[in-house]
Every structure is written in C-alpha cells, then in structure tokens.
C-alpha cells in the first residue's frame, strides 16, 4: 500500500517536472523533467492551425526527398501549388527591384557604371535615411521615414486623397502588420467578453491562426459562391447577430482581391460593407495585398480608403487599417518580408499604444523596407530603367491573366468540378462533388473528404494543393485551393496530371 502511494507521488512529481528522490546517503535530490510540455504549454498556441503549411505540405516535402533518393514514382517531380510563393515556382525577380536592393546591401556598387542612375538615386536616398547610411542599422519602429513618405505618396496618387507618413507602419510582410493592428482590438477578457473578429469564409488561415493565438472569437461570414464569391450584407448581419452571445464584435476583416477565392469586390459591395461596419461600430481591416493582381475584364480594384473617403463625412472619420505586401502583386518578393499598414482615424492615445507595441520588436526588416520603397516608387517614364521595368511587370501580370483563364476553363471542363472565374489574386478555389464512396473512404482514414482527395492527388500525381477545409467552407461542400503561379507550360502539365487523376478518382469511387 505504501509503495502504491509512493508511486502516485512520483507520477505526480513527474507531471510537474520534478521528481524528489533520495541518494545512497539519504540526501534529497531533484530530477527535473521538461519545463514545457504539450500538456502545460500555452493552450492558444496549440489551437492554432495554418493549412497552407499543414500535413499535406509536409508529405510533399517527404515525397521530394524520396524522389531525390531515387524512389520510383509515377510522376517526375512535386508541383507545389499550395502557397503563393512566386519565385519558388519560377517567376524571375524584377531587375530594378534587385538592383536597388543590391545597392542598399552593398553600397560599393554605387560606383559601378553598369548600375542605372535611377536605381542608384533610390538606393542613395534610402541609405542616407538609415543610421550610419547602412540598412544594417535599426530603423525607427514604424520604419525608415523616407520610405513611409514614399508609401504615403503612393497611396495618395492611387486614391486621390491625402495620406500621411505618420499613419504608415512598415512591417515584416503584411502578416505582421495585420497582427499588430488586430492586437489592439482585443479585450483582454474571456468567455463572452472576449473580442470577436469577423472574417470571410473561406479565409486566409492567418486570420483563424491569429484569432486563436489571441484567444479571440472568429465570427465567420460566408461568401456567396453561387454569385462569384460576392459578399451579402444579410449574411454579415446574420453572422454578427449569432455571435453576440459568444463575444464582443470589434473588427471586420475583408480580403480584396480574395484569398483563396480570387474574387474582386465591386464598389457597391465595398460601400455596403463600410455602411455595415459603421452601423455595428467595427474597426475595418482591409487586406489589399493583391491590389495589382486583377485579371478579369469586368473587374477593377477599389481601395477601401478611397471608397470610404468618397462616401462623405458620415464615413470618412471611421477607423480603418489597410495592408500591403512586397510578396504578391507582380513582385513576388516573399523572402524579403516587406509590408506596410496604413492606419487612419485612430484615437491619438490608441495610436501611441500601437507605436509602443511595435517598438518592442524594434523594427521590421530594413532590406524588406527598401524593397517596399521600390514597389511604391518604381521607375517613371523618362528614367533609364522604365522601359525594362514596365516590360517585366507587364509580362508577369499578362501571364498571370493567361493562367487565370487556363485554370478556370480547365477545371470547369472536368466532371464534378465547378470553379468561379479567377478575377484576381493568385488562386482558384474550385468546388468538387465527391462520390459517396470517397466520402466513406475518407471517414475510415479519419480525414476530411477534401483532405482525402488532396492527399490522393499528391500521392498519385505529385501535385500539392490545400483542402478547402483549411480555409473554411459552407458545410456539406468540398473545395481545394490551388495557386496559378507555375509557368504556363508547367501549369499546363499540372492541369493534364490533374485531369487524369480526377477521372481515375471518380471511376474508382463511383
């Protein structure tokens, strides 16, 4: 009986990470276990999920290693269509962006006659604004002042309304800026007093991951797939009404152009969202990182700030944050991790808290800030680099437009797949009708049916896409997200592999 009680004490000690024992001379010793275990670590980190780098992507990496070791497969390589990583799938860097970043990184190149004068001018201006004229120095917490000035000029030219560099916060990609702003809206409470954040369904997994990390409540509003993934105001009202018993709604996130859905909101849609946000007293968070990526002839990007300002004084004083990145657009410079947020109409004391919050991280990547400067201050007509820059930019965007049509048309030609037009961004989010036998097979393997489909696709073809369940979808529907980024020829090969797999899959489970 004594030994049984002793074992219970030892087990309890192990669970808290310390086991009291006695040595040969009778002295007490403490054998420590791990301070952090999955059982005692931050529970909100455990609830985070990020589908675009989830288990299917991990398996894709394993298959690549198998192929490298000579393991025979029915396909020659893995096609990674799971993430919007432009350069990783073959997009060439734009010359001017890399020239300016190279000059900023290694200023000795300013003496190189091969470097164009406009690239030298931009690099010199950035370097003179850096401590010690080096991008190796910390910048102000909000970013290098002259770069924030250029961002403000870019926004003002885009929208036709003033922008202040004091409202610009340079960030480590758009993701960092989004998290910085969302953090302000948290209540610090639990239960039904915690903050609620409205997010589109389907959504980019950054939002559900961040909301989970902050112990907030996701308020999902469904986009209307049958009407080109538009946003229905009645759906917004339904979702916020149902959420009020569980949280305090504080903010609404809009992704335009859409990720993963590829839609571009109309101006009328944007006006309706702004009116809704005003009625419900919500902070507007406009994720506009794909603002350069619009392909459909009848689509046009309208920034939320521009529409807000043009709706008049009843709306122009609303609190709003918008976000931009160097990772998307025609640039695709994901690795530099450049981004910005423009935050307008914040209470001055709240704005001071935002500055304090980001100061704890010192500053974002200064090399990423330099790349952002090139994005907002590109070569102009008459400058030496303009023709090449415009040629390269046009080529990237025209190929994306071609690939958007290719993907839409190909998927819509397959039995049991329906794909809305890819109007913008870099993705398609097709809906798949799965045979009942496939759904049952997924249950046996403890998979969501769309994950079962995507795993099967990867194992049979090497194509890596992300199941729709990772982004959210209307119950009873199944989707997957694929990028449109591979080069035209490779994308054509991917579509051929996909069609062959899909036909076999339907045949097997029908």
CSV table of C-alpha atoms in Angstrom, one decimal:
chain,number,residue,atom,x,y,z
A,1,UNK,CA,0.0,0.0,0.0
A,2,UNK,CA,2.9,2.4,0.9
A,3,UNK,CA,4.6,1.6,-2.4
A,4,UNK,CA,1.4,2.3,-4.3
A,5,UNK,CA,1.0,5.7,-2.6
A,6,UNK,CA,4.7,6.4,-3.3
A,7,UNK,CA,4.3,5.7,-7.0
A,8,UNK,CA,1.3,8.1,-7.1
A,9,UNK,CA,3.5,10.8,-5.6
A,10,UNK,CA,6.3,10.0,-8.1
A,11,UNK,CA,3.9,10.2,-11.0
A,12,UNK,CA,2.5,13.5,-9.8
A,13,UNK,CA,6.0,14.9,-9.4
A,14,UNK,CA,6.9,13.8,-12.9
A,15,UNK,CA,3.9,15.6,-14.3
A,16,UNK,CA,5.0,18.9,-12.8
A,17,UNK,CA,8.6,18.3,-14.0
A,18,UNK,CA,10.4,17.4,-10.7
A,19,UNK,CA,10.9,14.1,-9.0
A,20,UNK,CA,12.1,14.1,-5.4
A,21,UNK,CA,14.4,11.1,-4.8
A,22,UNK,CA,16.9,10.1,-2.1
A,23,UNK,CA,20.5,9.2,-2.8
A,24,UNK,CA,22.6,6.5,-1.2
A,25,UNK,CA,23.4,8.7,1.8
A,26,UNK,CA,19.7,9.6,2.2
A,27,UNK,CA,20.0,13.2,0.9
A,28,UNK,CA,17.2,14.5,-1.3
A,29,UNK,CA,17.8,15.0,-5.0
A,30,UNK,CA,15.6,16.5,-7.7
A,31,UNK,CA,15.5,15.1,-11.2
A,32,UNK,CA,13.8,17.7,-13.4
A,33,UNK,CA,11.6,16.9,-16.4
A,34,UNK,CA,10.8,19.3,-19.2
A,35,UNK,CA,9.5,22.7,-18.1
A,36,UNK,CA,7.2,22.9,-21.1
A,37,UNK,CA,5.1,20.0,-22.2
A,38,UNK,CA,2.2,19.8,-24.6
A,39,UNK,CA,0.0,19.4,-21.5
A,40,UNK,CA,1.2,22.6,-19.8
A,41,UNK,CA,2.2,24.9,-22.7
A,42,UNK,CA,0.1,27.9,-23.9
A,43,UNK,CA,-3.2,26.3,-25.0
A,44,UNK,CA,-3.9,29.1,-27.5
A,45,UNK,CA,-0.8,28.2,-29.5
A,46,UNK,CA,-1.9,24.6,-29.6
A,47,UNK,CA,-5.3,25.6,-31.1
A,48,UNK,CA,-3.6,27.5,-34.0
A,49,UNK,CA,-3.6,25.9,-37.4
A,50,UNK,CA,-2.1,27.0,-40.7
A,51,UNK,CA,-3.4,25.0,-43.6
A,52,UNK,CA,-1.1,26.2,-46.3
A,53,UNK,CA,1.9,24.6,-44.5
A,54,UNK,CA,-0.1,21.7,-42.9
A,55,UNK,CA,0.3,17.9,-43.2
A,56,UNK,CA,-0.2,17.7,-46.9
A,57,UNK,CA,2.7,20.1,-47.4
A,58,UNK,CA,4.8,18.1,-45.0
A,59,UNK,CA,4.1,15.0,-47.0
A,60,UNK,CA,5.0,16.8,-50.2
A,61,UNK,CA,8.5,17.5,-48.7
A,62,UNK,CA,8.9,13.9,-47.9
A,63,UNK,CA,8.0,12.8,-51.4
A,64,UNK,CA,10.6,15.3,-52.8
A,65,UNK,CA,13.2,13.6,-50.6
A,66,UNK,CA,12.1,10.2,-51.8
A,67,UNK,CA,12.4,11.3,-55.4
A,68,UNK,CA,15.9,12.7,-54.7
A,69,UNK,CA,16.9,9.3,-53.3
A,70,UNK,CA,15.8,7.5,-56.5
A,71,UNK,CA,12.4,6.2,-55.3
A,72,UNK,CA,10.3,5.5,-58.3
A,73,UNK,CA,7.0,7.4,-58.7
A,74,UNK,CA,4.5,7.7,-61.4
A,75,UNK,CA,5.5,11.4,-61.7
A,76,UNK,CA,8.9,13.1,-62.1
A,77,UNK,CA,8.5,15.9,-59.5
A,78,UNK,CA,6.3,17.6,-57.0
A,79,UNK,CA,4.4,20.7,-58.2
A,80,UNK,CA,3.9,22.9,-55.2
A,81,UNK,CA,0.6,24.8,-55.8
A,82,UNK,CA,-0.1,25.2,-52.1
A,83,UNK,CA,1.3,28.7,-51.4
A,84,UNK,CA,1.6,32.0,-53.2
A,85,UNK,CA,5.4,31.8,-53.3
A,86,UNK,CA,6.0,33.3,-56.8
A,87,UNK,CA,9.8,32.9,-57.2
A,88,UNK,CA,9.8,29.4,-55.8
A,89,UNK,CA,7.9,28.2,-58.8
A,90,UNK,CA,9.9,30.0,-61.4
A,91,UNK,CA,8.9,33.7,-61.5
A,92,UNK,CA,12.0,35.8,-62.2
A,93,UNK,CA,12.8,38.7,-59.9
A,94,UNK,CA,12.3,42.1,-61.5
A,95,UNK,CA,15.6,43.7,-62.4
A,96,UNK,CA,15.1,47.1,-60.9
A,97,UNK,CA,13.9,45.7,-57.5
A,98,UNK,CA,17.0,43.6,-57.2
A,99,UNK,CA,19.3,46.4,-58.4
A,100,UNK,CA,18.1,48.7,-55.7
A,101,UNK,CA,18.2,46.0,-53.0
A,102,UNK,CA,21.8,45.1,-54.1
A,103,UNK,CA,22.9,48.7,-54.0
A,104,UNK,CA,21.4,49.1,-50.5
A,105,UNK,CA,23.1,45.9,-49.3
A,106,UNK,CA,26.5,46.5,-50.9
A,107,UNK,CA,26.9,50.3,-51.3
A,108,UNK,CA,30.2,49.8,-53.1
A,109,UNK,CA,28.1,49.0,-56.2
A,110,UNK,CA,27.1,52.7,-56.3
A,111,UNK,CA,30.4,53.2,-58.1
A,112,UNK,CA,29.6,50.5,-60.7
A,113,UNK,CA,28.9,52.1,-64.1
A,114,UNK,CA,26.7,49.2,-65.0
A,115,UNK,CA,24.1,50.1,-62.4
A,116,UNK,CA,21.5,52.6,-63.8
A,117,UNK,CA,21.4,56.1,-62.3
A,118,UNK,CA,17.7,55.9,-61.2
A,119,UNK,CA,18.5,52.7,-59.1
A,120,UNK,CA,21.5,54.5,-57.6
A,121,UNK,CA,19.4,57.5,-56.8
A,122,UNK,CA,16.8,55.5,-54.9
A,123,UNK,CA,19.3,53.4,-53.1
A,124,UNK,CA,21.3,56.5,-52.1
A,125,UNK,CA,18.2,58.2,-50.8
A,126,UNK,CA,17.3,55.2,-48.7
A,127,UNK,CA,20.8,54.8,-47.3
A,128,UNK,CA,21.1,58.4,-46.3
A,129,UNK,CA,18.0,58.0,-44.2
A,130,UNK,CA,19.4,55.0,-42.4
A,131,UNK,CA,21.6,55.1,-39.3
A,132,UNK,CA,25.3,55.1,-40.4
A,133,UNK,CA,23.9,55.1,-44.0
A,134,UNK,CA,23.5,51.3,-43.7
A,135,UNK,CA,20.5,49.0,-43.9
A,136,UNK,CA,22.3,47.0,-41.2
A,137,UNK,CA,21.2,49.6,-38.7
A,138,UNK,CA,17.9,49.6,-36.9
A,139,UNK,CA,15.2,52.0,-38.3
A,140,UNK,CA,12.6,53.8,-36.5
A,141,UNK,CA,10.0,51.4,-35.1
A,142,UNK,CA,7.5,52.5,-37.8
A,143,UNK,CA,10.1,52.2,-40.5
A,144,UNK,CA,12.6,54.4,-42.4
A,145,UNK,CA,11.0,57.9,-42.7
A,146,UNK,CA,11.6,58.5,-46.4
A,147,UNK,CA,10.1,55.1,-47.2
A,148,UNK,CA,7.0,55.9,-45.2
A,149,UNK,CA,6.9,59.2,-47.1
A,150,UNK,CA,7.0,57.3,-50.4
A,151,UNK,CA,4.3,54.9,-49.3
A,152,UNK,CA,2.1,57.9,-48.4
A,153,UNK,CA,2.7,59.4,-51.8
A,154,UNK,CA,1.8,56.1,-53.5
A,155,UNK,CA,-1.5,55.8,-51.6
A,156,UNK,CA,-2.4,59.5,-52.3
A,157,UNK,CA,-1.7,59.0,-56.0
A,158,UNK,CA,-3.7,55.8,-56.1
A,159,UNK,CA,-6.7,57.1,-54.2
A,160,UNK,CA,-6.8,60.8,-55.0
A,161,UNK,CA,-6.9,61.6,-51.2
A,162,UNK,CA,-4.1,62.7,-48.9
A,163,UNK,CA,-2.1,60.1,-46.9
A,164,UNK,CA,0.3,60.9,-44.0
A,165,UNK,CA,3.6,59.1,-43.4
A,166,UNK,CA,2.7,59.3,-39.7
A,167,UNK,CA,-0.2,56.8,-40.5
A,168,UNK,CA,2.2,54.4,-42.2
A,169,UNK,CA,3.8,51.5,-40.3
A,170,UNK,CA,6.2,49.3,-42.2
A,171,UNK,CA,6.1,45.7,-41.2
A,172,UNK,CA,7.6,42.3,-41.7
A,173,UNK,CA,5.2,41.3,-44.5
A,174,UNK,CA,1.6,42.2,-44.4
A,175,UNK,CA,1.0,39.4,-41.8
A,176,UNK,CA,3.0,41.3,-39.1
A,177,UNK,CA,1.0,44.5,-39.7
A,178,UNK,CA,-2.3,42.6,-39.6
A,179,UNK,CA,-1.3,41.0,-36.2
A,180,UNK,CA,-0.1,44.4,-34.8
A,181,UNK,CA,-3.5,46.0,-35.6
A,182,UNK,CA,-5.7,43.1,-34.6
A,183,UNK,CA,-3.9,43.0,-31.2
A,184,UNK,CA,-5.3,46.5,-30.5
A,185,UNK,CA,-8.9,45.2,-30.7
A,186,UNK,CA,-8.5,42.5,-28.1
A,187,UNK,CA,-10.5,43.0,-24.9
A,188,UNK,CA,-8.2,41.0,-22.6
A,189,UNK,CA,-11.3,39.2,-21.4
A,190,UNK,CA,-12.5,35.6,-21.7
A,191,UNK,CA,-15.8,33.9,-22.4
A,192,UNK,CA,-18.5,36.1,-24.0
A,193,UNK,CA,-16.5,39.2,-23.1
A,194,UNK,CA,-13.6,38.3,-25.4
A,195,UNK,CA,-13.1,40.1,-28.7
A,196,UNK,CA,-14.8,38.9,-31.8
A,197,UNK,CA,-13.3,39.4,-35.3
A,198,UNK,CA,-15.4,39.0,-38.4
A,199,UNK,CA,-13.6,37.0,-41.1
A,200,UNK,CA,-14.7,35.8,-44.6
A,201,UNK,CA,-15.3,32.1,-45.1
A,202,UNK,CA,-13.3,30.9,-47.0
A,203,UNK,CA,-10.5,32.9,-45.4
A,204,UNK,CA,-6.7,33.0,-45.4
A,205,UNK,CA,-5.6,30.9,-42.5
A,206,UNK,CA,-3.5,33.7,-41.0
A,207,UNK,CA,-6.7,35.1,-39.6
A,208,UNK,CA,-8.0,32.0,-37.8
A,209,UNK,CA,-4.5,31.3,-36.5
A,210,UNK,CA,-4.1,34.8,-35.1
A,211,UNK,CA,-7.5,34.8,-33.6
A,212,UNK,CA,-6.8,31.5,-31.9
A,213,UNK,CA,-3.4,32.8,-30.7
A,214,UNK,CA,-5.0,35.9,-29.2
A,215,UNK,CA,-7.9,33.9,-27.6
A,216,UNK,CA,-10.4,35.9,-29.6
A,217,UNK,CA,-13.6,34.6,-31.2
A,218,UNK,CA,-13.8,34.1,-35.0
A,219,UNK,CA,-17.1,35.4,-36.5
A,220,UNK,CA,-17.2,33.7,-39.9
A,221,UNK,CA,-19.4,35.2,-42.6
A,222,UNK,CA,-19.9,33.1,-45.7
A,223,UNK,CA,-19.0,34.5,-49.2
A,224,UNK,CA,-21.7,33.7,-51.8
A,225,UNK,CA,-20.1,31.1,-54.1
A,226,UNK,CA,-23.1,30.9,-56.4
A,227,UNK,CA,-22.7,34.6,-57.1
A,228,UNK,CA,-19.0,34.7,-57.8
A,229,UNK,CA,-17.9,34.8,-54.1
A,230,UNK,CA,-19.6,38.1,-53.5
A,231,UNK,CA,-20.4,39.4,-50.1
A,232,UNK,CA,-24.1,39.5,-49.0
A,233,UNK,CA,-24.9,42.1,-46.3
A,234,UNK,CA,-27.6,39.9,-44.9
A,235,UNK,CA,-25.0,37.3,-44.3
A,236,UNK,CA,-22.9,39.8,-42.4
A,237,UNK,CA,-25.9,40.7,-40.2
A,238,UNK,CA,-26.7,37.0,-39.6
A,239,UNK,CA,-23.2,36.2,-38.5
A,240,UNK,CA,-22.7,39.1,-36.2
A,241,UNK,CA,-26.2,38.6,-34.6
A,242,UNK,CA,-25.4,34.9,-33.9
A,243,UNK,CA,-22.0,35.8,-32.4
A,244,UNK,CA,-23.1,38.4,-29.9
A,245,UNK,CA,-23.9,35.9,-27.2
A,246,UNK,CA,-20.3,34.5,-27.5
A,247,UNK,CA,-18.2,37.6,-27.8
A,248,UNK,CA,-17.9,41.3,-28.3
A,249,UNK,CA,-17.6,42.0,-32.0
A,250,UNK,CA,-14.7,44.5,-32.5
A,251,UNK,CA,-13.4,44.3,-36.1
A,252,UNK,CA,-14.2,43.1,-39.6
A,253,UNK,CA,-11.6,41.7,-42.0
A,254,UNK,CA,-12.1,41.9,-45.8
A,255,UNK,CA,-9.7,40.3,-48.2
A,256,UNK,CA,-9.9,42.1,-51.6
A,257,UNK,CA,-8.9,40.7,-54.1
A,258,UNK,CA,-9.8,37.5,-52.4
A,259,UNK,CA,-7.7,34.7,-51.0
A,260,UNK,CA,-8.4,31.8,-51.5
A,261,UNK,CA,-11.4,32.7,-53.8
A,262,UNK,CA,-9.8,35.1,-56.3
A,263,UNK,CA,-12.8,37.4,-56.5
A,264,UNK,CA,-12.6,41.2,-56.8
A,265,UNK,CA,-15.3,43.1,-54.8
A,266,UNK,CA,-17.4,45.7,-56.7
A,267,UNK,CA,-17.5,49.3,-55.4
A,268,UNK,CA,-21.1,48.7,-54.4
A,269,UNK,CA,-20.1,45.7,-52.3
A,270,UNK,CA,-17.4,47.8,-50.6
A,271,UNK,CA,-19.8,50.7,-49.9
A,272,UNK,CA,-22.3,48.2,-48.3
A,273,UNK,CA,-19.5,46.7,-46.1
A,274,UNK,CA,-18.5,50.2,-44.9
A,275,UNK,CA,-22.1,51.1,-44.0
A,276,UNK,CA,-22.4,47.8,-42.1
A,277,UNK,CA,-19.1,48.5,-40.2
A,278,UNK,CA,-20.3,51.9,-39.2
A,279,UNK,CA,-23.7,50.6,-38.0
A,280,UNK,CA,-22.0,47.9,-36.0
A,281,UNK,CA,-19.2,50.1,-34.7
A,282,UNK,CA,-16.4,47.9,-36.1
A,283,UNK,CA,-12.8,48.5,-37.0
A,284,UNK,CA,-12.3,48.0,-40.7
A,285,UNK,CA,-9.3,45.8,-41.6
A,286,UNK,CA,-8.8,45.7,-45.4
A,287,UNK,CA,-6.3,43.1,-46.6
A,288,UNK,CA,-5.4,44.5,-50.1
A,289,UNK,CA,-2.1,42.7,-50.8
A,290,UNK,CA,-3.3,41.6,-54.2
A,291,UNK,CA,-4.3,45.1,-55.4
A,292,UNK,CA,-2.1,44.7,-58.5
A,293,UNK,CA,-3.5,41.3,-59.3
A,294,UNK,CA,-6.7,41.9,-61.2
A,295,UNK,CA,-7.3,40.0,-64.5
A,296,UNK,CA,-11.0,39.8,-65.4
A,297,UNK,CA,-12.1,42.4,-68.0
A,298,UNK,CA,-15.1,43.5,-65.9
A,299,UNK,CA,-13.2,43.7,-62.6
A,300,UNK,CA,-11.5,46.7,-61.0
A,301,UNK,CA,-9.7,47.2,-57.7
A,302,UNK,CA,-11.1,49.9,-55.4
A,303,UNK,CA,-9.3,50.5,-52.2
A,304,UNK,CA,-11.4,50.7,-49.1
A,305,UNK,CA,-9.8,54.0,-48.1
A,306,UNK,CA,-10.7,55.6,-51.4
A,307,UNK,CA,-14.3,54.5,-51.2
A,308,UNK,CA,-14.5,55.5,-47.5
A,309,UNK,CA,-13.3,59.0,-48.3
A,310,UNK,CA,-15.7,59.4,-51.3
A,311,UNK,CA,-18.7,58.3,-49.2
A,312,UNK,CA,-18.5,61.7,-47.4
A,313,UNK,CA,-18.1,63.0,-43.9
A,314,UNK,CA,-20.5,60.5,-42.3
A,315,UNK,CA,-18.0,57.7,-43.1
A,316,UNK,CA,-14.6,59.4,-43.7
A,317,UNK,CA,-13.8,59.6,-40.0
A,318,UNK,CA,-14.2,55.8,-39.5
A,319,UNK,CA,-11.2,53.9,-38.0
A,320,UNK,CA,-9.6,51.7,-40.7
A,321,UNK,CA,-6.4,49.8,-41.4
A,322,UNK,CA,-5.3,48.6,-44.8
A,323,UNK,CA,-2.4,46.3,-45.6
A,324,UNK,CA,0.0,45.8,-48.5
A,325,UNK,CA,3.0,43.4,-49.1
A,326,UNK,CA,6.0,43.0,-51.3
A,327,UNK,CA,5.2,39.3,-51.5
A,328,UNK,CA,2.4,39.4,-54.0
A,329,UNK,CA,1.4,41.7,-56.9
A,330,UNK,CA,3.9,41.4,-59.8
A,331,UNK,CA,6.8,41.5,-57.4
A,332,UNK,CA,6.6,38.2,-55.6
A,333,UNK,CA,9.4,39.1,-53.3
A,334,UNK,CA,8.2,36.9,-50.4
A,335,UNK,CA,11.6,36.3,-48.8
A,336,UNK,CA,12.3,40.0,-48.2
A,337,UNK,CA,9.3,40.2,-45.9
A,338,UNK,CA,8.3,43.7,-46.7
A,339,UNK,CA,4.9,45.2,-46.0
A,340,UNK,CA,3.0,48.2,-44.7
A,341,UNK,CA,-0.2,49.1,-42.9
A,342,UNK,CA,-1.9,52.5,-43.2
A,343,UNK,CA,-4.0,53.1,-40.1
A,344,UNK,CA,-6.3,56.1,-40.2
A,345,UNK,CA,-8.6,57.9,-37.8
A,346,UNK,CA,-7.3,56.1,-34.7
A,347,UNK,CA,-7.7,57.8,-31.3
A,348,UNK,CA,-4.3,59.5,-30.8
A,349,UNK,CA,-3.8,57.7,-27.4
A,350,UNK,CA,-4.5,54.3,-29.1
A,351,UNK,CA,-2.1,55.2,-31.9
A,352,UNK,CA,0.5,55.9,-29.2
A,353,UNK,CA,-0.1,52.4,-27.9
A,354,UNK,CA,0.4,50.9,-31.4
A,355,UNK,CA,3.7,52.7,-31.6
A,356,UNK,CA,4.7,51.4,-28.2
A,357,UNK,CA,3.6,47.8,-29.1
A,358,UNK,CA,5.7,47.7,-32.3
A,359,UNK,CA,8.6,49.3,-30.5
A,360,UNK,CA,9.1,46.2,-28.5
A,361,UNK,CA,10.1,44.5,-31.8
A,362,UNK,CA,12.5,47.3,-32.6
A,363,UNK,CA,11.7,47.5,-36.3
A,364,UNK,CA,10.9,45.4,-39.4
A,365,UNK,CA,13.5,44.1,-41.8
A,366,UNK,CA,15.1,47.2,-43.3
A,367,UNK,CA,16.0,45.3,-46.5
A,368,UNK,CA,12.3,44.5,-46.8
A,369,UNK,CA,11.5,48.1,-46.3
A,370,UNK,CA,13.9,49.0,-49.1
A,371,UNK,CA,12.0,46.6,-51.5
A,372,UNK,CA,8.7,48.1,-50.4
A,373,UNK,CA,10.1,51.5,-51.4
A,374,UNK,CA,10.7,50.3,-54.9
A,375,UNK,CA,7.2,48.9,-55.1
A,376,UNK,CA,5.7,52.3,-54.2
A,377,UNK,CA,8.3,54.3,-56.1
A,378,UNK,CA,9.0,52.4,-59.3
A,379,UNK,CA,10.8,53.8,-62.4
A,380,UNK,CA,8.9,56.6,-64.1
A,381,UNK,CA,8.6,57.4,-67.8
A,382,UNK,CA,11.8,59.0,-69.0
A,383,UNK,CA,14.0,57.3,-66.4
A,384,UNK,CA,16.7,54.9,-67.6
A,385,UNK,CA,15.0,51.8,-66.1
A,386,UNK,CA,11.4,52.5,-67.0
A,387,UNK,CA,11.2,50.5,-70.2
A,388,UNK,CA,12.7,47.3,-68.8
A,389,UNK,CA,10.7,47.6,-65.6
A,390,UNK,CA,7.4,48.1,-67.4
A,391,UNK,CA,8.2,45.2,-69.8
A,392,UNK,CA,8.9,42.8,-66.9
A,393,UNK,CA,5.9,43.9,-64.9
A,394,UNK,CA,3.6,43.7,-67.8
A,395,UNK,CA,4.9,40.2,-68.7
A,396,UNK,CA,4.3,38.9,-65.2
A,397,UNK,CA,0.8,40.3,-65.0
A,398,UNK,CA,-0.2,39.2,-68.5
A,399,UNK,CA,1.0,35.7,-67.9
A,400,UNK,CA,-1.0,35.6,-64.6
A,401,UNK,CA,-4.1,36.7,-66.5
A,402,UNK,CA,-3.5,33.9,-69.1
A,403,UNK,CA,-3.0,31.3,-66.3
A,404,UNK,CA,-6.1,32.5,-64.5
A,405,UNK,CA,-8.2,31.8,-67.6
A,406,UNK,CA,-6.4,28.4,-68.2
A,407,UNK,CA,-7.1,27.2,-64.7
A,408,UNK,CA,-10.8,28.4,-64.6
A,409,UNK,CA,-11.6,26.9,-68.0
A,410,UNK,CA,-9.8,23.6,-67.4
A,411,UNK,CA,-11.4,22.9,-64.0
A,412,UNK,CA,-14.8,23.8,-65.4
A,413,UNK,CA,-14.3,21.2,-68.2
A,414,UNK,CA,-14.0,18.4,-65.6
A,415,UNK,CA,-16.9,16.4,-64.4
A,416,UNK,CA,-17.8,17.2,-60.8
A,417,UNK,CA,-15.7,20.3,-60.5
A,418,UNK,CA,-17.0,23.9,-60.6
A,419,UNK,CA,-14.7,26.9,-60.5
A,420,UNK,CA,-15.7,30.5,-60.4
A,421,UNK,CA,-13.7,32.9,-62.6
A,422,UNK,CA,-10.4,33.8,-61.1
A,423,UNK,CA,-10.8,37.6,-61.3
A,424,UNK,CA,-7.8,38.4,-59.2
A,425,UNK,CA,-5.2,37.4,-56.7
A,426,UNK,CA,-3.2,34.2,-57.4
A,427,UNK,CA,-5.6,31.3,-56.6
A,428,UNK,CA,-8.5,29.2,-57.7
A,429,UNK,CA,-10.9,27.7,-55.1
A,430,UNK,CA,-12.8,25.0,-57.1
A,431,UNK,CA,-15.8,23.1,-55.6
A,432,UNK,CA,-15.6,19.4,-56.0
A,433,UNK,CA,-18.5,17.0,-55.9
A,434,UNK,CA,-17.2,13.8,-54.3
A,435,UNK,CA,-18.8,10.4,-54.7
A,436,UNK,CA,-20.3,8.9,-51.6
A,437,UNK,CA,-17.8,6.0,-51.6
A,438,UNK,CA,-15.0,8.6,-51.5
A,439,UNK,CA,-16.6,10.3,-48.5
A,440,UNK,CA,-16.9,7.0,-46.7
A,441,UNK,CA,-13.3,6.1,-47.5
A,442,UNK,CA,-12.2,9.4,-46.0
A,443,UNK,CA,-14.1,8.7,-42.8
A,444,UNK,CA,-12.3,5.3,-42.5
A,445,UNK,CA,-9.0,7.1,-42.7
A,446,UNK,CA,-10.1,9.9,-40.3
A,447,UNK,CA,-9.7,12.5,-43.0
A,448,UNK,CA,-12.0,15.3,-44.1
A,449,UNK,CA,-13.2,14.3,-47.5
A,450,UNK,CA,-11.5,17.2,-49.3
A,451,UNK,CA,-8.2,16.4,-47.4
A,452,UNK,CA,-8.6,12.7,-48.5
A,453,UNK,CA,-8.9,13.9,-52.1
A,454,UNK,CA,-5.9,16.2,-51.9
A,455,UNK,CA,-3.7,13.5,-50.2
A,456,UNK,CA,-4.7,11.1,-53.0
A,457,UNK,CA,-3.9,13.8,-55.6
A,458,UNK,CA,-0.4,14.3,-54.1
A,459,UNK,CA,0.4,10.6,-53.8
A,460,UNK,CA,-0.7,9.9,-57.4
A,461,UNK,CA,0.5,13.0,-59.3
A,462,UNK,CA,2.9,15.0,-57.1
A,463,UNK,CA,0.5,18.0,-57.2
A,464,UNK,CA,0.3,19.7,-53.8
A,465,UNK,CA,-2.8,21.7,-53.2
A,466,UNK,CA,-4.6,22.7,-49.9
A,467,UNK,CA,-8.0,21.2,-48.9
A,468,UNK,CA,-10.9,23.7,-48.6
A,469,UNK,CA,-11.5,22.7,-45.0
A,470,UNK,CA,-8.2,24.5,-44.1
A,471,UNK,CA,-9.8,27.8,-45.2
A,472,UNK,CA,-13.4,27.2,-44.2
A,473,UNK,CA,-16.3,26.4,-46.4
A,474,UNK,CA,-20.1,26.0,-46.4
A,475,UNK,CA,-21.0,22.8,-44.5
A,476,UNK,CA,-21.6,19.9,-46.9
A,477,UNK,CA,-19.4,21.4,-49.7
A,478,UNK,CA,-15.8,20.4,-50.6
A,479,UNK,CA,-13.1,22.6,-52.2
A,480,UNK,CA,-9.4,22.9,-52.6
A,481,UNK,CA,-7.1,25.9,-53.2
A,482,UNK,CA,-4.5,25.9,-55.9
A,483,UNK,CA,-2.2,28.7,-57.0
A,484,UNK,CA,-2.0,29.8,-60.6
A,485,UNK,CA,1.7,30.6,-60.3
A,486,UNK,CA,3.7,27.8,-62.1
A,487,UNK,CA,5.0,28.8,-65.5
A,488,UNK,CA,2.5,28.5,-68.3
A,489,UNK,CA,4.0,25.2,-69.7
A,490,UNK,CA,4.3,23.7,-66.2
A,491,UNK,CA,0.8,24.8,-65.3
A,492,UNK,CA,-0.4,23.1,-68.5
A,493,UNK,CA,1.4,19.9,-67.4
A,494,UNK,CA,-0.2,20.2,-63.9
A,495,UNK,CA,-3.6,20.5,-65.4
A,496,UNK,CA,-3.0,17.4,-67.5
A,497,UNK,CA,-1.9,15.4,-64.5
A,498,UNK,CA,-4.9,16.7,-62.6
A,499,UNK,CA,-7.4,15.7,-65.2
A,500,UNK,CA,-6.0,12.2,-65.5
A,501,UNK,CA,-6.1,11.8,-61.7
A,502,UNK,CA,-9.6,13.2,-61.3
A,503,UNK,CA,-11.1,10.9,-64.0
A,504,UNK,CA,-9.5,7.9,-62.3
A,505,UNK,CA,-10.6,9.0,-58.8
A,506,UNK,CA,-14.3,9.3,-60.0
A,507,UNK,CA,-14.0,6.0,-61.7
A,508,UNK,CA,-12.6,4.3,-58.6
A,509,UNK,CA,-15.2,5.7,-56.2
A,510,UNK,CA,-18.3,6.0,-58.3
